[in-house]
Amino acid sequence: MASPRLVAVPLVALVALYLGSANAFYSSSGPVVELTSGNLKQKLKAAGIMLTEFYAPWCGHCQSLKPAWEQAAKALKGIVAVGAADCDAHKEIAQEYRVQGFPTIKLLYVDESGSIKSTDYNGGRTAKELVTFALDKARSLAMKRLGEKDSGSKSSGGSKGSRGGNGGGGSDGGFYGGTDVVTLTDDNFKSEVIKSNDLWLVEFYAPWCGHCKNLKPSWIEAASELQGKFKLGAVDCTVHQSVCSEHGVQGYPTIKYFGTNKRSPEDYQGGRDTGSIVAFGNAKHADNVPPPEPEELVSQAAFEEHCVGNGSSKPKRLCLIAFLPNLLDSKAAGRKRYVGILKKVAEAYRDKPYSYLWVEGGVHDKLEANFDVGGFGYPALVAFNPADKKYTVCKSAFEFSHVKDWVESMRMGGTGAVAMQGSLAPLKAITAWDGQDAKEDLPEEFSLDELNEL
């Protein structure tokens, strides 16, 4: 009887076979499809749609994701393919799909033309969230092929209308709900930001992001302080991926400034504290918003609108009110010079919630009495705080440099504000100045002959 024939296998080959099997990140017999530069497109076109992880074996986050990824792949087997590409071994894949970090998760699918398309996933890393995202996207794709709009709920990592799950996403407005921060979405970003004339700082965030949670209190406080001058918004990128992808968001939080040219936003590189954010907003507001025009105080309605406030407008922080000489004394040129000085002060403090009013002295005598000015010594300039009903009078000459020094001293608390005299008197309506010199009433001419007759 012939003895069995032994086949010699080189030791190196056995070691290589063993190491290759032992070092495989995902088992070849498991539910995760192994993707390489040679088979990725073939596997994807066969599956039609595939949730894909781009990873590196040495990456700690990839290792942490592995159990959930395998669990999701098992749950989705026969429904949505789940694959993984080792970008350390297949660097050309990382380059082709613009992978910037590990793990990167994308939903790859084949469109009707046969082209491969992708959607980034920025949601949570649990198996449930991954499965929900994949199923929602598969349903959305199927409805699109039918020519129907998908009205179902979206996953925590999806695009529109998501109601995200535990730590992975966030409902629209949930993160900043009830604050002055504007919640922005795929649906409203264009109308709220791109088509608006407002200046915006927009935070692109993820609710599970630690740095985003740290920024949140400062973002809310800054939005309140800048209200009426500068808008702060926020986009949950785990829900609204389209707008985040469009603006090249790679990490959280990403903050961009949308100024006058909304198509070319600038990256915000300032501090993440309230003071830095507010200072940035005020500076941009000052650069882009024209200063308030000095207004003639022609009525009670004008006083309410530009100073003390009413049902539709808030009180100003400070109202500078100038009582100017009679037009017969200053002439039109003199009055225009005084108003011009007010305008220069407005330009110097254009980022402050101040208003600038003027009226001819003696016209609103009761208002002058409230501030203990008037009757003589025009021009008189008063700074009035309508909130605490206090005022201070400028004792210097009505020249720009003197007035500016006075305002600076007042802002530092050095001018000795006093309480207003009595209650604010209602103002009577007057005719606005027409910009011309006053017409003097000349006495009627008479003839010397009339005297001789006497």
Short mmCIF file of C-alpha atoms in Angstrom, two decimals:
data_model
loop_
_atom_site.label_atom_id
_atom_site.label_comp_id
_atom_site.label_asym_id
_atom_site.label_seq_id
_atom_site.Cartn_x
_atom_site.Cartn_y
_atom_site.Cartn_z
CA MET A 1 0.00 0.00 0.00
CA ALA A 2 1.44 3.27 -1.05
CA SER A 3 2.04 5.74 1.73
CA PRO A 4 0.22 9.08 1.59
CA ARG A 5 2.00 11.70 -0.40
CA LEU A 6 2.99 14.76 1.61
CA VAL A 7 2.91 18.13 -0.08
CA ALA A 8 5.48 20.59 1.20
CA VAL A 9 4.16 24.07 1.81
CA PRO A 10 6.74 26.79 2.35
CA LEU A 11 6.78 28.08 5.91
CA VAL A 12 6.76 31.70 4.71
CA ALA A 13 3.48 31.12 2.87
CA LEU A 14 1.86 29.59 5.95
CA VAL A 15 2.96 32.49 8.11
CA ALA A 16 1.70 35.02 5.57
CA LEU A 17 -1.64 33.19 5.32
CA TYR A 18 -1.97 33.13 9.08
CA LEU A 19 -1.00 36.75 9.58
CA GLY A 20 -3.26 37.94 6.78
CA SER A 21 -6.22 36.18 8.36
CA ALA A 22 -5.32 37.28 11.85
CA ASN A 23 -4.77 40.93 10.89
CA ALA A 24 -7.93 41.40 8.81
CA PHE A 25 -9.88 44.26 10.42
CA TYR A 26 -13.22 42.79 9.35
CA SER A 27 -13.60 39.07 8.92
CA SER A 28 -14.00 37.92 5.32
CA SER A 29 -16.78 35.61 6.49
CA GLY A 30 -18.62 38.39 8.33
CA PRO A 31 -21.46 40.65 7.14
CA VAL A 32 -19.20 43.62 6.26
CA VAL A 33 -18.16 43.70 2.60
CA GLU A 34 -14.39 44.15 2.23
CA LEU A 35 -13.73 46.89 -0.29
CA THR A 36 -10.51 47.44 -2.18
CA SER A 37 -9.38 49.69 -4.99
CA GLY A 38 -9.95 46.75 -7.31
CA ASN A 39 -13.46 45.71 -6.29
CA LEU A 40 -15.21 48.78 -4.81
CA LYS A 41 -17.02 49.93 -7.94
CA GLN A 42 -17.93 46.39 -8.91
CA LYS A 43 -19.34 45.60 -5.46
CA LEU A 44 -21.23 48.89 -5.33
CA LYS A 45 -22.81 48.51 -8.75
CA ALA A 46 -23.89 45.00 -7.83
CA ALA A 47 -25.47 46.20 -4.59
CA GLY A 48 -26.87 49.50 -5.91
CA ILE A 49 -26.53 51.16 -2.51
CA MET A 50 -23.95 50.66 0.22
CA LEU A 51 -23.24 52.21 3.60
CA THR A 52 -19.47 52.54 3.52
CA GLU A 53 -16.84 53.09 6.19
CA PHE A 54 -13.46 54.47 5.18
CA TYR A 55 -11.09 53.49 7.96
CA ALA A 56 -7.50 52.87 9.05
CA PRO A 57 -6.75 49.79 11.21
CA TRP A 58 -4.63 51.80 13.66
CA CYS A 59 -7.38 54.42 14.22
CA GLY A 60 -8.80 54.27 17.75
CA HIS A 61 -12.18 55.66 16.72
CA CYS A 62 -12.39 53.05 13.97
CA GLN A 63 -11.70 50.31 16.48
CA SER A 64 -14.42 51.71 18.75
CA LEU A 65 -16.88 51.81 15.84
CA LYS A 66 -16.17 48.23 14.71
CA PRO A 67 -18.70 46.36 16.93
CA ALA A 68 -21.56 48.72 15.98
CA TRP A 69 -20.57 48.57 12.31
CA GLU A 70 -20.68 44.79 12.27
CA GLN A 71 -23.97 44.81 14.15
CA ALA A 72 -25.48 47.27 11.65
CA ALA A 73 -24.19 45.19 8.74
CA LYS A 74 -25.82 42.08 10.20
CA ALA A 75 -29.14 43.90 10.69
CA LEU A 76 -29.09 45.34 7.15
CA LYS A 77 -28.04 42.13 5.42
CA GLY A 78 -30.19 41.58 2.34
CA ILE A 79 -31.56 45.12 2.59
CA VAL A 80 -28.68 47.59 2.32
CA ALA A 81 -25.09 46.47 1.77
CA VAL A 82 -22.55 47.57 4.38
CA GLY A 83 -18.91 47.81 3.37
CA ALA A 84 -15.56 48.99 4.65
CA ALA A 85 -12.43 50.20 2.86
CA ASP A 86 -8.99 50.10 4.46
CA CYS A 87 -7.60 53.47 3.35
CA ASP A 88 -4.21 52.64 4.78
CA ALA A 89 -3.86 49.79 2.29
CA HIS A 90 -5.84 51.49 -0.49
CA LYS A 91 -4.85 55.13 -0.38
CA GLU A 92 -6.28 55.79 -3.84
CA ILE A 93 -9.76 55.14 -2.42
CA ALA A 94 -9.25 57.80 0.23
CA GLN A 95 -8.13 60.24 -2.43
CA GLU A 96 -10.98 59.49 -4.82
CA TYR A 97 -13.67 59.88 -2.14
CA ARG A 98 -11.97 62.86 -0.45
CA VAL A 99 -11.52 61.18 2.89
CA GLN A 100 -10.01 63.66 5.37
CA GLY A 101 -10.14 61.66 8.59
CA PHE A 102 -11.01 58.28 10.07
CA PRO A 103 -13.52 56.90 10.26
CA THR A 104 -15.40 58.64 7.45
CA ILE A 105 -18.83 57.23 6.68
CA LYS A 106 -20.61 57.75 3.38
CA LEU A 107 -23.65 56.29 1.73
CA LEU A 108 -22.62 55.34 -1.80
CA TYR A 109 -25.24 54.64 -4.42
CA VAL A 110 -25.63 54.29 -8.16
CA ASP A 111 -27.94 56.81 -9.81
CA GLU A 112 -30.14 56.27 -12.85
CA SER A 113 -27.31 57.19 -15.21
CA GLY A 114 -25.02 54.59 -13.65
CA SER A 115 -22.80 57.16 -11.92
CA ILE A 116 -21.66 56.65 -8.35
CA LYS A 117 -22.92 59.28 -5.93
CA SER A 118 -22.25 59.77 -2.24
CA THR A 119 -23.84 61.33 0.83
CA ASP A 120 -21.80 62.07 3.93
CA TYR A 121 -22.97 60.71 7.28
CA ASN A 122 -22.30 62.78 10.38
CA GLY A 123 -24.72 61.19 12.81
CA GLY A 124 -24.30 59.01 15.87
CA ARG A 125 -22.16 55.89 15.96
CA THR A 126 -24.61 53.36 17.39
CA ALA A 127 -25.89 50.45 15.31
CA LYS A 128 -29.46 51.74 15.61
CA GLU A 129 -28.56 55.18 14.24
CA LEU A 130 -26.54 53.69 11.40
CA VAL A 131 -29.37 51.36 10.44
CA THR A 132 -31.97 54.13 10.64
CA PHE A 133 -29.90 56.37 8.40
CA ALA A 134 -29.33 53.64 5.81
CA LEU A 135 -33.00 52.65 5.69
CA ASP A 136 -34.17 56.25 5.42
CA LYS A 137 -31.77 56.96 2.59
CA ALA A 138 -32.72 53.77 0.78
CA ARG A 139 -36.39 54.66 1.05
CA SER A 140 -35.72 58.22 -0.09
CA LEU A 141 -33.79 56.95 -3.12
CA ALA A 142 -36.54 54.50 -4.03
CA MET A 143 -39.23 57.22 -3.77
CA LYS A 144 -37.12 59.53 -5.90
CA ARG A 145 -36.93 56.86 -8.61
CA LEU A 146 -40.72 56.69 -8.51
CA GLY A 147 -40.88 60.43 -8.94
CA GLU A 148 -42.40 60.84 -5.48
CA LYS A 149 -41.34 63.03 -2.59
CA ASP A 150 -40.33 61.11 0.50
CA SER A 151 -42.44 62.36 3.39
CA GLY A 152 -41.18 59.88 5.95
CA SER A 153 -38.98 60.68 8.94
CA LYS A 154 -35.29 61.04 8.42
CA SER A 155 -32.43 59.55 10.35
CA SER A 156 -30.22 61.33 12.81
CA GLY A 157 -27.49 61.65 10.24
CA GLY A 158 -29.75 62.46 7.32
CA SER A 159 -30.55 65.66 5.58
CA LYS A 160 -34.01 67.22 5.87
CA GLY A 161 -36.47 67.04 8.70
CA SER A 162 -34.57 64.75 11.00
CA ARG A 163 -35.63 64.11 14.54
CA GLY A 164 -32.35 62.68 15.70
CA GLY A 165 -31.78 60.10 18.41
CA ASN A 166 -29.67 59.83 21.50
CA GLY A 167 -26.60 61.94 21.12
CA GLY A 168 -26.32 61.36 17.39
CA GLY A 169 -28.49 64.04 15.95
CA GLY A 170 -30.88 66.65 17.16
CA SER A 171 -34.29 67.94 16.30
CA ASP A 172 -34.59 71.22 14.42
CA GLY A 173 -34.32 73.91 17.06
CA GLY A 174 -33.80 71.44 19.90
CA PHE A 175 -30.22 72.46 20.61
CA TYR A 176 -30.93 76.20 20.52
CA GLY A 177 -34.69 76.18 20.98
CA GLY A 178 -36.13 79.13 22.89
CA THR A 179 -33.07 81.37 22.37
CA ASP A 180 -32.17 84.24 20.05
CA VAL A 181 -30.04 81.90 17.94
CA VAL A 182 -31.78 81.30 14.59
CA THR A 183 -32.20 77.62 13.74
CA LEU A 184 -31.11 77.11 10.13
CA THR A 185 -31.93 74.09 7.97
CA ASP A 186 -31.49 72.78 4.45
CA ASP A 187 -34.92 74.25 3.70
CA ASN A 188 -34.51 77.77 5.09
CA PHE A 189 -30.77 78.50 4.80
CA LYS A 190 -31.06 80.15 1.40
CA SER A 191 -34.01 82.37 2.28
CA GLU A 192 -32.79 83.28 5.78
CA VAL A 193 -29.09 83.80 5.05
CA ILE A 194 -28.13 83.86 1.37
CA LYS A 195 -31.00 86.07 0.19
CA SER A 196 -31.05 88.38 3.21
CA ASN A 197 -29.41 91.75 3.70
CA ASP A 198 -28.49 90.86 7.28
CA LEU A 199 -24.99 90.09 8.52
CA TRP A 200 -24.63 86.53 9.89
CA LEU A 201 -22.33 84.36 11.93
CA VAL A 202 -23.37 80.75 11.37
CA GLU A 203 -22.25 77.84 13.51
CA PHE A 204 -22.21 74.43 11.85
CA TYR A 205 -22.38 71.94 14.70
CA ALA A 206 -23.20 68.43 15.88
CA PRO A 207 -25.16 68.02 19.13
CA TRP A 208 -22.84 65.28 20.39
CA CYS A 209 -19.71 67.42 19.83
CA GLY A 210 -18.04 68.45 23.09
CA HIS A 211 -16.62 71.70 21.68
CA CYS A 212 -20.10 72.61 20.39
CA LYS A 213 -21.56 72.07 23.85
CA ASN A 214 -18.85 74.28 25.33
CA LEU A 215 -19.57 77.02 22.77
CA LYS A 216 -23.34 76.92 23.26
CA PRO A 217 -23.70 79.31 26.28
CA SER A 218 -21.48 81.96 24.65
CA TRP A 219 -23.31 81.61 21.34
CA ILE A 220 -26.67 82.16 23.04
CA GLU A 221 -25.45 85.17 25.05
CA ALA A 222 -23.84 86.76 21.99
CA ALA A 223 -27.02 86.30 19.95
CA SER A 224 -28.97 88.20 22.60
CA GLU A 225 -26.44 91.02 22.87
CA LEU A 226 -26.24 91.47 19.10
CA GLN A 227 -29.98 91.29 18.50
CA GLY A 228 -31.15 93.91 16.04
CA LYS A 229 -27.67 94.49 14.60
CA PHE A 230 -26.18 91.14 13.71
CA LYS A 231 -27.64 87.64 13.47
CA LEU A 232 -26.30 84.39 14.89
CA GLY A 233 -27.57 81.14 13.42
CA ALA A 234 -26.81 77.45 13.81
CA VAL A 235 -27.06 74.42 11.53
CA ASP A 236 -27.22 70.90 12.94
CA CYS A 237 -25.01 69.04 10.46
CA THR A 238 -26.18 65.65 11.70
CA VAL A 239 -29.58 66.60 10.35
CA HIS A 240 -28.94 69.04 7.52
CA GLN A 241 -26.02 67.58 5.67
CA SER A 242 -26.68 69.26 2.35
CA VAL A 243 -25.96 72.82 3.47
CA CYS A 244 -23.01 71.68 5.60
CA SER A 245 -21.49 69.83 2.67
CA GLU A 246 -22.07 72.82 0.39
CA HIS A 247 -20.02 75.00 2.72
CA GLY A 248 -17.18 72.52 3.14
CA VAL A 249 -17.71 71.73 6.81
CA GLN A 250 -15.06 69.24 7.94
CA GLY A 251 -15.24 69.54 11.72
CA TYR A 252 -17.36 70.86 14.56
CA PRO A 253 -18.00 73.54 15.36
CA THR A 254 -17.22 75.39 12.14
CA ILE A 255 -18.16 79.09 12.21
CA LYS A 256 -18.52 81.19 9.08
CA TYR A 257 -19.25 84.87 8.57
CA PHE A 258 -21.77 85.71 5.84
CA GLY A 259 -21.31 89.41 5.08
CA THR A 260 -22.47 91.45 2.12
CA ASN A 261 -21.19 88.82 -0.33
CA LYS A 262 -23.15 85.80 0.85
CA ARG A 263 -21.68 83.54 -1.83
CA SER A 264 -18.18 83.93 -0.38
CA PRO A 265 -18.41 83.47 3.40
CA GLU A 266 -15.32 83.91 5.55
CA ASP A 267 -14.09 81.51 8.22
CA TYR A 268 -14.38 82.98 11.71
CA GLN A 269 -11.02 82.71 13.47
CA GLY A 270 -11.81 84.71 16.61
CA GLY A 271 -12.29 83.64 20.20
CA ARG A 272 -15.14 81.40 21.28
CA ASP A 273 -16.15 83.49 24.29
CA THR A 274 -19.10 85.88 24.37
CA GLY A 275 -16.95 89.02 24.39
CA SER A 276 -14.97 88.03 21.31
CA ILE A 277 -18.07 87.03 19.35
CA VAL A 278 -19.91 90.25 20.27
CA ALA A 279 -16.86 92.38 19.43
CA PHE A 280 -16.63 90.72 16.02
CA GLY A 281 -20.33 91.29 15.36
CA ASN A 282 -20.19 94.93 16.43
CA ALA A 283 -17.15 95.60 14.25
CA LYS A 284 -18.77 94.05 11.18
CA HIS A 285 -22.00 95.89 11.90
CA ALA A 286 -20.09 99.17 12.09
CA ASP A 287 -18.27 98.45 8.84
CA ASN A 288 -21.38 97.55 6.88
CA VAL A 289 -24.30 99.46 8.36
CA PRO A 290 -24.64 103.21 7.69
CA PRO A 291 -24.74 105.42 10.80
CA PRO A 292 -28.12 106.72 11.94
CA GLU A 293 -29.11 110.06 10.49
CA PRO A 294 -29.80 112.96 12.88
CA GLU A 295 -33.57 113.37 13.03
CA GLU A 296 -35.51 116.56 13.57
CA LEU A 297 -37.76 116.23 16.60
CA VAL A 298 -41.00 117.16 14.86
CA SER A 299 -43.54 115.15 16.91
CA GLN A 300 -44.20 112.84 19.83
CA ALA A 301 -44.21 109.89 17.39
CA ALA A 302 -40.70 110.81 16.22
CA PHE A 303 -39.51 111.03 19.84
CA GLU A 304 -40.91 107.58 20.58
CA GLU A 305 -39.50 106.01 17.42
CA HIS A 306 -36.00 107.43 17.75
CA CYS A 307 -35.56 107.65 21.52
CA VAL A 308 -37.97 106.51 24.21
CA GLY A 309 -39.51 103.58 22.32
CA ASN A 310 -43.07 102.40 21.83
CA GLY A 311 -44.91 99.15 21.13
CA SER A 312 -42.92 98.47 17.96
CA SER A 313 -39.48 99.84 18.86
CA LYS A 314 -37.19 99.49 21.86
CA PRO A 315 -35.79 102.50 23.75
CA LYS A 316 -32.34 103.59 22.64
CA ARG A 317 -29.50 103.17 25.08
CA LEU A 318 -28.70 106.85 24.68
CA CYS A 319 -30.38 109.78 22.91
CA LEU A 320 -28.33 112.86 22.04
CA ILE A 321 -30.72 115.79 21.75
CA ALA A 322 -29.52 119.16 20.42
CA PHE A 323 -31.52 122.33 20.96
CA LEU A 324 -30.26 124.67 18.23
CA PRO A 325 -30.30 128.48 17.87
CA ASN A 326 -33.14 130.22 16.14
CA LEU A 327 -32.78 130.11 12.39
CA LEU A 328 -32.66 133.90 12.24
CA ASP A 329 -29.54 133.79 14.44
CA SER A 330 -27.63 130.88 12.91
CA LYS A 331 -28.92 131.07 9.34
CA ALA A 332 -29.31 127.88 7.31
CA ALA A 333 -25.54 127.44 7.00
CA GLY A 334 -25.05 127.52 10.78
CA ARG A 335 -27.86 125.06 11.41
CA LYS A 336 -26.49 122.67 8.81
CA ARG A 337 -23.09 122.88 10.49
CA TYR A 338 -24.58 121.88 13.86
CA VAL A 339 -26.50 118.98 12.31
CA GLY A 340 -23.31 118.00 10.48
CA ILE A 341 -21.47 117.76 13.83
CA LEU A 342 -24.20 115.43 15.11
CA LYS A 343 -23.77 113.34 11.97
CA LYS A 344 -20.01 113.02 12.54
CA VAL A 345 -20.66 111.88 16.12
CA ALA A 346 -23.13 109.31 14.77
CA GLU A 347 -20.47 108.02 12.40
CA ALA A 348 -17.97 107.72 15.26
CA TYR A 349 -20.43 105.62 17.30
CA ARG A 350 -22.20 103.85 14.49
CA ASP A 351 -21.95 100.50 16.29
CA LYS A 352 -23.71 101.85 19.38
CA PRO A 353 -27.50 101.88 19.92
CA TYR A 354 -27.61 105.67 20.11
CA SER A 355 -29.94 108.12 18.40
CA TYR A 356 -29.35 111.73 17.38
CA LEU A 357 -32.14 114.31 17.52
CA TRP A 358 -32.33 118.07 17.06
CA VAL A 359 -34.89 120.81 17.24
CA GLU A 360 -34.89 124.59 17.32
CA GLY A 361 -34.53 125.93 20.84
CA GLY A 362 -37.74 127.10 22.48
CA VAL A 363 -40.02 124.96 20.31
CA HIS A 364 -40.34 122.15 22.90
CA ASP A 365 -39.89 124.27 26.00
CA LYS A 366 -41.37 121.69 28.35
CA LEU A 367 -38.88 119.07 27.14
CA GLU A 368 -36.10 121.60 27.73
CA ALA A 369 -37.44 122.04 31.25
CA ASN A 370 -37.17 118.26 31.80
CA PHE A 371 -33.44 118.61 31.16
CA ASP A 372 -33.02 121.98 32.87
CA VAL A 373 -31.84 123.69 29.70
CA GLY A 374 -33.32 126.30 27.41
CA GLY A 375 -34.33 129.91 27.52
CA PHE A 376 -30.77 131.02 26.75
CA GLY A 377 -27.41 129.65 25.68
CA TYR A 378 -28.30 127.77 22.50
CA PRO A 379 -27.05 125.43 21.20
CA ALA A 380 -27.58 123.07 24.13
CA LEU A 381 -26.73 119.37 23.88
CA VAL A 382 -28.24 116.75 26.18
CA ALA A 383 -27.54 113.01 26.48
CA PHE A 384 -30.62 111.20 27.76
CA ASN A 385 -30.91 107.58 28.89
CA PRO A 386 -34.62 106.75 28.52
CA ALA A 387 -34.32 103.51 30.49
CA ASP A 388 -33.26 105.07 33.79
CA LYS A 389 -34.59 108.60 33.06
CA LYS A 390 -31.21 110.24 33.64
CA TYR A 391 -29.43 112.85 31.58
CA THR A 392 -26.28 114.92 31.38
CA VAL A 393 -25.62 118.23 29.63
CA CYS A 394 -22.58 118.98 27.49
CA LYS A 395 -20.73 121.95 29.03
CA SER A 396 -18.19 122.24 26.21
CA ALA A 397 -18.35 124.05 22.89
CA PHE A 398 -20.56 122.50 20.20
CA GLU A 399 -17.62 121.27 18.12
CA PHE A 400 -16.97 117.69 17.03
CA SER A 401 -13.80 117.14 19.07
CA HIS A 402 -15.38 118.55 22.25
CA VAL A 403 -18.61 116.61 21.79
CA LYS A 404 -16.74 113.36 21.14
CA ASP A 405 -14.62 113.85 24.27
CA TRP A 406 -17.81 114.48 26.23
CA VAL A 407 -19.43 111.29 24.91
CA GLU A 408 -16.31 109.28 25.74
CA SER A 409 -16.24 110.68 29.27
CA MET A 410 -19.95 109.93 29.64
CA ARG A 411 -19.46 106.33 28.50
CA MET A 412 -16.83 105.94 31.21
CA GLY A 413 -19.24 107.31 33.82
CA GLY A 414 -17.44 110.61 34.30
CA THR A 415 -20.08 113.23 33.45
CA GLY A 416 -22.34 113.01 36.49
CA ALA A 417 -25.74 112.03 35.10
CA VAL A 418 -28.72 113.37 37.06
CA ALA A 419 -32.36 112.42 37.30
CA MET A 420 -34.75 114.00 34.83
CA GLN A 421 -36.94 116.84 36.08
CA GLY A 422 -40.52 115.59 36.37
CA SER A 423 -42.21 113.38 33.78
CA LEU A 424 -41.50 113.63 30.07
CA ALA A 425 -43.75 116.22 28.53
CA PRO A 426 -45.68 115.20 25.40
CA LEU A 427 -44.37 116.94 22.32
CA LYS A 428 -46.45 119.02 19.97
CA ALA A 429 -46.25 118.48 16.22
CA ILE A 430 -44.28 121.04 14.23
CA THR A 431 -43.46 121.57 10.58
CA ALA A 432 -40.13 120.12 9.53
CA TRP A 433 -37.42 122.56 8.48
CA ASP A 434 -37.19 122.99 4.70
CA GLY A 435 -33.42 123.56 4.73
CA GLN A 436 -33.73 127.22 3.76
CA ASP A 437 -32.99 130.48 5.57
CA ALA A 438 -35.83 131.97 7.57
CA LYS A 439 -37.86 134.66 5.91
CA GLU A 440 -37.69 137.86 7.93
CA ASP A 441 -40.86 139.87 8.38
CA LEU A 442 -39.91 143.37 7.14
CA PRO A 443 -41.91 146.42 8.28
CA GLU A 444 -44.06 148.07 5.67
CA GLU A 445 -42.38 150.93 3.87
CA PHE A 446 -43.84 154.37 4.32
CA SER A 447 -43.24 157.69 2.71
CA LEU A 448 -41.79 160.75 4.47
CA ASP A 449 -44.61 162.66 2.92
CA GLU A 450 -46.97 160.84 5.27
CA LEU A 451 -45.07 162.37 8.21
CA ASN A 452 -45.37 165.84 6.74
CA GLU A 453 -49.11 165.40 6.59
CA LEU A 454 -49.10 164.90 10.33
#
